[in-house]
PDB file of C-alpha atoms and ligand atoms in Angstrom:
ATOM      1  CA  MET A  29     -54.658  -2.317  51.552  1.00  0.00           C
ATOM      2  CA  SER A  30     -55.720   0.499  53.780  1.00  0.00           C
ATOM      3  CA  ARG A  31     -59.076   0.977  55.187  1.00  0.00           C
ATOM      4  CA  LEU A  32     -62.384   1.866  53.592  1.00  0.00           C
ATOM      5  CA  VAL A  33     -64.669   3.719  55.989  1.00  0.00           C
ATOM      6  CA  VAL A  34     -68.380   3.904  55.142  1.00  0.00           C
ATOM      7  CA  LEU A  35     -70.438   6.591  56.837  1.00  0.00           C
ATOM      8  CA  ALA A  36     -74.217   6.238  56.681  1.00  0.00           C
ATOM      9  CA  GLY A  37     -77.098   7.386  58.813  1.00  0.00           C
ATOM     10  CA  PRO A  38     -80.611   8.706  58.621  1.00  0.00           C
ATOM     11  CA  THR A  39     -81.712  11.534  56.399  1.00  0.00           C
ATOM     12  CA  ALA A  40     -80.860  15.014  57.759  1.00  0.00           C
ATOM     13  CA  VAL A  41     -78.617  13.735  60.553  1.00  0.00           C
ATOM     14  CA  GLY A  42     -75.944  15.986  59.118  1.00  0.00           C
ATOM     15  CA  LYS A  43     -73.622  13.579  57.305  1.00  0.00           C
ATOM     16  CA  GLY A  44     -72.774  16.217  54.683  1.00  0.00           C
ATOM     17  CA  THR A  45     -71.955  18.848  57.316  1.00  0.00           C
ATOM     18  CA  VAL A  46     -69.801  16.466  59.376  1.00  0.00           C
ATOM     19  CA  VAL A  47     -67.910  15.346  56.276  1.00  0.00           C
ATOM     20  CA  ARG A  48     -67.316  18.931  55.176  1.00  0.00           C
ATOM     21  CA  ALA A  49     -65.917  19.765  58.612  1.00  0.00           C
ATOM     22  CA  LEU A  50     -63.687  16.693  58.424  1.00  0.00           C
ATOM     23  CA  ARG A  51     -62.403  17.782  55.024  1.00  0.00           C
ATOM     24  CA  ASP A  52     -61.497  21.185  56.453  1.00  0.00           C
ATOM     25  CA  MET A  53     -59.609  19.548  59.361  1.00  0.00           C
ATOM     26  CA  ALA A  54     -57.778  17.060  57.211  1.00  0.00           C
ATOM     27  CA  PRO A  55     -57.666  17.756  53.479  1.00  0.00           C
ATOM     28  CA  GLU A  56     -55.669  14.553  53.030  1.00  0.00           C
ATOM     29  CA  ALA A  57     -58.621  12.416  54.196  1.00  0.00           C
ATOM     30  CA  TYR A  58     -59.781  11.187  50.844  1.00  0.00           C
ATOM     31  CA  LEU A  59     -63.478  11.548  50.419  1.00  0.00           C
ATOM     32  CA  SER A  60     -65.023   9.746  47.515  1.00  0.00           C
ATOM     33  CA  VAL A  61     -66.957  12.041  45.104  1.00  0.00           C
ATOM     34  CA  SER A  62     -70.251  10.338  44.264  1.00  0.00           C
ATOM     35  CA  ALA A  63     -72.094  10.565  40.956  1.00  0.00           C
ATOM     36  CA  THR A  64     -75.722  11.697  41.036  1.00  0.00           C
ATOM     37  CA  THR A  65     -78.556  12.473  38.641  1.00  0.00           C
ATOM     38  CA  ARG A  66     -79.964  15.210  40.856  1.00  0.00           C
ATOM     39  CA  ASP A  67     -79.445  18.932  39.954  1.00  0.00           C
ATOM     40  CA  PRO A  68     -76.738  20.847  41.831  1.00  0.00           C
ATOM     41  CA  ARG A  69     -77.863  22.990  44.737  1.00  0.00           C
ATOM     42  CA  PRO A  70     -76.582  26.557  44.933  1.00  0.00           C
ATOM     43  CA  GLY A  71     -72.877  26.504  45.756  1.00  0.00           C
ATOM     44  CA  GLU A  72     -72.310  22.899  44.724  1.00  0.00           C
ATOM     45  CA  VAL A  73     -69.486  22.375  42.307  1.00  0.00           C
ATOM     46  CA  ASP A  74     -69.336  19.568  39.710  1.00  0.00           C
ATOM     47  CA  GLY A  75     -66.494  17.212  40.489  1.00  0.00           C
ATOM     48  CA  VAL A  76     -66.114  18.497  44.023  1.00  0.00           C
ATOM     49  CA  HIS A  77     -69.385  17.808  45.813  1.00  0.00           C
ATOM     50  CA  TYR A  78     -70.707  15.356  43.208  1.00  0.00           C
ATOM     51  CA  HIS A  79     -70.192  14.360  39.644  1.00  0.00           C
ATOM     52  CA  PHE A  80     -73.491  15.665  38.287  1.00  0.00           C
ATOM     53  CA  ILE A  81     -74.455  13.396  35.372  1.00  0.00           C
ATOM     54  CA  ASP A  82     -77.647  12.582  33.476  1.00  0.00           C
ATOM     55  CA  ARG A  83     -79.548   9.326  33.677  1.00  0.00           C
ATOM     56  CA  GLU A  84     -78.240   8.078  30.389  1.00  0.00           C
ATOM     57  CA  ASP A  85     -74.648   8.501  31.494  1.00  0.00           C
ATOM     58  CA  PHE A  86     -75.453   6.978  34.909  1.00  0.00           C
ATOM     59  CA  GLN A  87     -77.090   3.942  33.353  1.00  0.00           C
ATOM     60  CA  ARG A  88     -74.200   3.448  30.983  1.00  0.00           C
ATOM     61  CA  ARG A  89     -71.836   3.379  33.959  1.00  0.00           C
ATOM     62  CA  VAL A  90     -74.090   0.925  35.792  1.00  0.00           C
ATOM     63  CA  ASP A  91     -74.014  -1.403  32.747  1.00  0.00           C
ATOM     64  CA  ALA A  92     -70.247  -1.016  32.505  1.00  0.00           C
ATOM     65  CA  GLY A  93     -69.829  -2.100  36.148  1.00  0.00           C
ATOM     66  CA  GLU A  94     -68.235   1.213  37.093  1.00  0.00           C
ATOM     67  CA  PHE A  95     -70.110   1.549  40.413  1.00  0.00           C
ATOM     68  CA  LEU A  96     -69.021   0.008  43.696  1.00  0.00           C
ATOM     69  CA  GLU A  97     -72.583   0.615  44.808  1.00  0.00           C
ATOM     70  CA  HIS A  98     -75.512   2.663  43.557  1.00  0.00           C
ATOM     71  CA  ALA A  99     -78.993   3.373  44.793  1.00  0.00           C
ATOM     72  CA  THR A 100     -82.120   5.391  44.171  1.00  0.00           C
ATOM     73  CA  VAL A 101     -82.377   7.741  47.177  1.00  0.00           C
ATOM     74  CA  HIS A 102     -85.752   8.971  48.433  1.00  0.00           C
ATOM     75  CA  GLY A 103     -87.339   7.165  45.502  1.00  0.00           C
ATOM     76  CA  GLN A 104     -86.106   9.912  43.250  1.00  0.00           C
ATOM     77  CA  ASN A 105     -82.558  10.476  42.148  1.00  0.00           C
ATOM     78  CA  TRP A 106     -79.763   8.038  41.484  1.00  0.00           C
ATOM     79  CA  TYR A 107     -76.521   8.143  43.466  1.00  0.00           C
ATOM     80  CA  GLY A 108     -73.467   5.979  43.147  1.00  0.00           C
ATOM     81  CA  THR A 109     -69.840   5.480  44.153  1.00  0.00           C
ATOM     82  CA  LEU A 110     -67.401   5.110  41.278  1.00  0.00           C
ATOM     83  CA  ARG A 111     -65.264   2.054  41.862  1.00  0.00           C
ATOM     84  CA  GLY A 112     -62.056   3.252  40.063  1.00  0.00           C
ATOM     85  CA  PRO A 113     -60.931   6.192  42.205  1.00  0.00           C
ATOM     86  CA  VAL A 114     -61.783   4.296  45.418  1.00  0.00           C
ATOM     87  CA  GLU A 115     -59.693   1.232  44.515  1.00  0.00           C
ATOM     88  CA  GLU A 116     -56.845   3.439  43.329  1.00  0.00           C
ATOM     89  CA  LYS A 117     -56.585   5.330  46.646  1.00  0.00           C
ATOM     90  CA  LEU A 118     -56.836   2.171  48.753  1.00  0.00           C
ATOM     91  CA  ALA A 119     -54.122   0.553  46.621  1.00  0.00           C
ATOM     92  CA  GLU A 120     -51.925   3.612  47.269  1.00  0.00           C
ATOM     93  CA  GLY A 121     -52.400   3.055  50.988  1.00  0.00           C
ATOM     94  CA  GLU A 122     -54.690   6.036  51.468  1.00  0.00           C
ATOM     95  CA  PRO A 123     -57.781   5.719  53.574  1.00  0.00           C
ATOM     96  CA  VAL A 124     -61.095   6.345  51.726  1.00  0.00           C
ATOM     97  CA  LEU A 125     -64.306   7.663  53.225  1.00  0.00           C
ATOM     98  CA  LEU A 126     -67.700   7.048  51.586  1.00  0.00           C
ATOM     99  CA  GLU A 127     -70.679   9.105  52.670  1.00  0.00           C
ATOM    100  CA  ILE A 128     -73.621   7.149  51.290  1.00  0.00           C
ATOM    101  CA  ASP A 129     -77.154   6.034  52.126  1.00  0.00           C
ATOM    102  CA  LEU A 130     -78.091   2.844  53.892  1.00  0.00           C
ATOM    103  CA  GLN A 131     -78.879   0.845  50.739  1.00  0.00           C
ATOM    104  CA  GLY A 132     -75.447   1.716  49.422  1.00  0.00           C
ATOM    105  CA  ALA A 133     -73.768   0.783  52.723  1.00  0.00           C
ATOM    106  CA  ARG A 134     -75.453  -2.634  52.590  1.00  0.00           C
ATOM    107  CA  GLN A 135     -74.145  -3.217  49.079  1.00  0.00           C
ATOM    108  CA  VAL A 136     -70.612  -2.314  50.147  1.00  0.00           C
ATOM    109  CA  LYS A 137     -70.958  -4.756  53.043  1.00  0.00           C
ATOM    110  CA  GLU A 138     -71.692  -7.503  50.522  1.00  0.00           C
ATOM    111  CA  THR A 139     -68.718  -6.755  48.292  1.00  0.00           C
ATOM    112  CA  MET A 140     -66.228  -5.354  50.799  1.00  0.00           C
ATOM    113  CA  PRO A 141     -67.083  -6.855  54.192  1.00  0.00           C
ATOM    114  CA  ASP A 142     -63.756  -5.712  55.694  1.00  0.00           C
ATOM    115  CA  ALA A 143     -64.731  -2.061  55.358  1.00  0.00           C
ATOM    116  CA  HIS A 144     -65.487  -0.246  58.617  1.00  0.00           C
ATOM    117  CA  PHE A 145     -69.154   0.811  58.888  1.00  0.00           C
ATOM    118  CA  VAL A 146     -69.978   3.914  60.885  1.00  0.00           C
ATOM    119  CA  PHE A 147     -73.507   5.016  61.699  1.00  0.00           C
ATOM    120  CA  LEU A 148     -73.985   8.734  62.301  1.00  0.00           C
ATOM    121  CA  ALA A 149     -76.847   9.069  64.781  1.00  0.00           C
ATOM    122  CA  PRO A 150     -78.818  12.114  65.935  1.00  0.00           C
ATOM    123  CA  PRO A 151     -78.780  12.939  69.666  1.00  0.00           C
ATOM    124  CA  SER A 152     -82.481  11.964  69.627  1.00  0.00           C
ATOM    125  CA  TRP A 153     -85.357  11.232  67.262  1.00  0.00           C
ATOM    126  CA  ASP A 154     -86.971  14.661  68.062  1.00  0.00           C
ATOM    127  CA  GLU A 155     -83.758  16.377  67.216  1.00  0.00           C
ATOM    128  CA  LEU A 156     -83.672  14.516  63.883  1.00  0.00           C
ATOM    129  CA  VAL A 157     -87.224  15.589  63.044  1.00  0.00           C
ATOM    130  CA  SER A 158     -86.503  19.220  63.819  1.00  0.00           C
ATOM    131  CA  ARG A 159     -83.397  19.088  61.655  1.00  0.00           C
ATOM    132  CA  LEU A 160     -85.401  17.558  58.849  1.00  0.00           C
ATOM    133  CA  VAL A 161     -88.077  20.189  59.003  1.00  0.00           C
ATOM    134  CA  GLY A 162     -85.676  23.020  59.822  1.00  0.00           C
ATOM    135  CA  ARG A 163     -83.588  22.559  56.730  1.00  0.00           C
ATOM    136  CA  GLY A 164     -86.633  23.707  54.719  1.00  0.00           C
ATOM    137  CA  THR A 165     -85.215  22.857  51.299  1.00  0.00           C
ATOM    138  CA  GLU A 166     -87.903  20.318  50.505  1.00  0.00           C
ATOM    139  CA  GLY A 167     -91.684  20.544  50.090  1.00  0.00           C
ATOM    140  CA  GLU A 168     -94.259  18.847  52.378  1.00  0.00           C
ATOM    141  CA  GLU A 169     -94.518  15.660  50.338  1.00  0.00           C
ATOM    142  CA  GLU A 170     -90.775  15.282  50.023  1.00  0.00           C
ATOM    143  CA  ARG A 171     -90.367  15.887  53.774  1.00  0.00           C
ATOM    144  CA  GLU A 172     -92.876  13.098  54.606  1.00  0.00           C
ATOM    145  CA  ARG A 173     -91.022  10.758  52.275  1.00  0.00           C
ATOM    146  CA  ARG A 174     -87.679  11.602  53.880  1.00  0.00           C
ATOM    147  CA  LEU A 175     -89.139  11.117  57.366  1.00  0.00           C
ATOM    148  CA  ALA A 176     -90.403   7.633  56.424  1.00  0.00           C
ATOM    149  CA  THR A 177     -86.953   6.785  55.072  1.00  0.00           C
ATOM    150  CA  ALA A 178     -85.296   8.149  58.236  1.00  0.00           C
ATOM    151  CA  ARG A 179     -87.465   5.918  60.431  1.00  0.00           C
ATOM    152  CA  ASP A 180     -86.345   2.812  58.554  1.00  0.00           C
ATOM    153  CA  GLU A 181     -82.767   4.008  58.569  1.00  0.00           C
ATOM    154  CA  MET A 182     -82.689   4.515  62.344  1.00  0.00           C
ATOM    155  CA  ALA A 183     -83.690   0.890  62.760  1.00  0.00           C
ATOM    156  CA  ALA A 184     -80.531  -0.227  60.935  1.00  0.00           C
ATOM    157  CA  VAL A 185     -78.082   0.952  63.594  1.00  0.00           C
ATOM    158  CA  ASP A 186     -77.279  -2.625  64.672  1.00  0.00           C
ATOM    159  CA  GLU A 187     -75.848  -3.449  61.305  1.00  0.00           C
ATOM    160  CA  PHE A 188     -72.922  -1.049  61.893  1.00  0.00           C
ATOM    161  CA  ASP A 189     -69.516  -1.501  63.548  1.00  0.00           C
ATOM    162  CA  GLN A 190     -69.631   1.846  65.317  1.00  0.00           C
ATOM    163  CA  VAL A 191     -72.011   4.693  66.158  1.00  0.00           C
ATOM    164  CA  ILE A 192     -70.967   8.353  66.209  1.00  0.00           C
ATOM    165  CA  VAL A 193     -73.492  10.748  67.694  1.00  0.00           C
ATOM    166  CA  ASN A 194     -73.738  14.058  65.850  1.00  0.00           C
ATOM    167  CA  ASP A 195     -74.140  16.222  68.971  1.00  0.00           C
ATOM    168  CA  THR A 196     -71.823  18.915  67.682  1.00  0.00           C
ATOM    169  CA  VAL A 197     -70.383  18.975  64.208  1.00  0.00           C
ATOM    170  CA  GLU A 198     -66.817  19.591  65.328  1.00  0.00           C
ATOM    171  CA  ARG A 199     -66.825  16.785  67.891  1.00  0.00           C
ATOM    172  CA  ALA A 200     -68.420  14.261  65.520  1.00  0.00           C
ATOM    173  CA  ALA A 201     -66.009  15.236  62.692  1.00  0.00           C
ATOM    174  CA  ALA A 202     -63.027  14.826  65.012  1.00  0.00           C
ATOM    175  CA  GLU A 203     -64.246  11.370  66.063  1.00  0.00           C
ATOM    176  CA  LEU A 204     -64.765  10.399  62.459  1.00  0.00           C
ATOM    177  CA  LEU A 205     -61.344  11.682  61.538  1.00  0.00           C
ATOM    178  CA  SER A 206     -59.712   9.436  64.138  1.00  0.00           C
ATOM    179  CA  VAL A 207     -61.610   6.507  62.624  1.00  0.00           C
ATOM    180  CA  VAL A 208     -60.467   7.399  59.125  1.00  0.00           C
ATOM    181  CA  ARG A 209     -56.868   7.727  60.331  1.00  0.00           C
ATOM    182  CA  GLY A 210     -57.217   4.355  62.039  1.00  0.00           C
ATOM    183  CA  THR A 211     -56.446   5.688  65.478  1.00  0.00           C
ATOM    184  CA  ARG A 212     -59.775   4.590  66.823  1.00  0.00           C
TER     185      ARG A 212
HETATM  186  P1  LIG B 431     -78.114  14.902  48.933  1.00  0.00           P
HETATM  187  O1  LIG B 431     -78.960  14.896  47.688  1.00  0.00           O
HETATM  188  O2  LIG B 431     -78.809  15.622  50.091  1.00  0.00           O
HETATM  189  O3  LIG B 431     -76.730  15.418  48.690  1.00  0.00           O
HETATM  190  O4  LIG B 431     -77.934  13.407  49.392  1.00  0.00           O
HETATM  191  C1  LIG B 431     -79.046  12.597  49.622  1.00  0.00           C
HETATM  192  C2  LIG B 431     -78.583  11.249  50.136  1.00  0.00           C
HETATM  193  O5  LIG B 431     -77.835  10.546  49.148  1.00  0.00           O
HETATM  194  C3  LIG B 431     -77.715  11.287  51.375  1.00  0.00           C
HETATM  195  O6  LIG B 431     -78.311  10.364  52.293  1.00  0.00           O
HETATM  196  C4  LIG B 431     -76.398  10.772  50.920  1.00  0.00           C
HETATM  197  O7  LIG B 431     -75.737  10.014  51.923  1.00  0.00           O
HETATM  198  C5  LIG B 431     -76.816   9.857  49.780  1.00  0.00           C
HETATM  199  N1  LIG B 431     -75.695   9.618  48.888  1.00  0.00           N
HETATM  200  C6  LIG B 431     -74.760  10.536  48.429  1.00  0.00           C
HETATM  201  N2  LIG B 431     -73.909   9.955  47.608  1.00  0.00           N
HETATM  202  C7  LIG B 431     -74.225   8.648  47.540  1.00  0.00           C
HETATM  203  C8  LIG B 431     -73.673   7.488  46.840  1.00  0.00           C
HETATM  204  O8  LIG B 431     -72.674   7.545  46.144  1.00  0.00           O
HETATM  205  N3  LIG B 431     -74.331   6.322  47.050  1.00  0.00           N
HETATM  206  C9  LIG B 431     -75.402   6.158  47.793  1.00  0.00           C
HETATM  207  N4  LIG B 431     -75.909   4.978  47.937  1.00  0.00           N
HETATM  208  N5  LIG B 431     -75.957   7.233  48.479  1.00  0.00           N
HETATM  209  C10 LIG B 431     -75.394   8.440  48.319  1.00  0.00           C
END
C-alpha cells in the first residue's frame, strides 16, 4: 500500500492555494475530491474542487459508511472524504493527498494511523490574521468564528509528523510534493 498524506492547518493558512500549485506541478499527485454541503464559489467546478451535494445526500452517505472522515467546519457546512476513491488509489500504489480540517485529520489518525500527517503553518500568527482578514470573502461574524477556530488549530501542531511553513506558495508546494512522492 502506498502512502496517504494528510494536510491540515489553520483556517486561511493557504492550504487550498498550496494544493492547487502542487496539482499544477504534478498532475499525477492524486488529490482526493471532498464532498461538501456548501455552495460553490465562483470558478469552482463540481467534481473537480468538491462534490457539491445537499445535506440529505451527505447524511445518506454518512449512514452508508461512505466517508473516511467527515466534519462540520466552522460550525456551518459539512465536509467529508469519500472512502472509495482513496482506497482504490492506494491499492493501485498511487499516493493520495487529503486536504482537510483538523477534526478530519484526527479521525483519519484513528482509522489510518500509518498515514503521514503534515501541518501547514503560517510564517507567523500576525501573518495568518492578515490573510484571514485580507481574503475578505466572509462577513465580520464569520471572520471572528474562523479566527477562534484558527487559534485552536494552531495549538494542534504537535499532533503532526511534519510542519511545512507556507512562506511562499511555490516553495511550500514543492516541499509538499516531495512528501507526497515519498522522497522526503
Ligand atoms: P473551504 O470551504 O474554504 O473550501 O474549506 C473550508 C475548510 O474545510 C478547509 O479548512 C478545508 O481544509 C476543510 N475541508 C475541505 N474538505 C474537507 C474534508 O473532506 N474533510 C474535512 N474534515 N475538512 C475538509
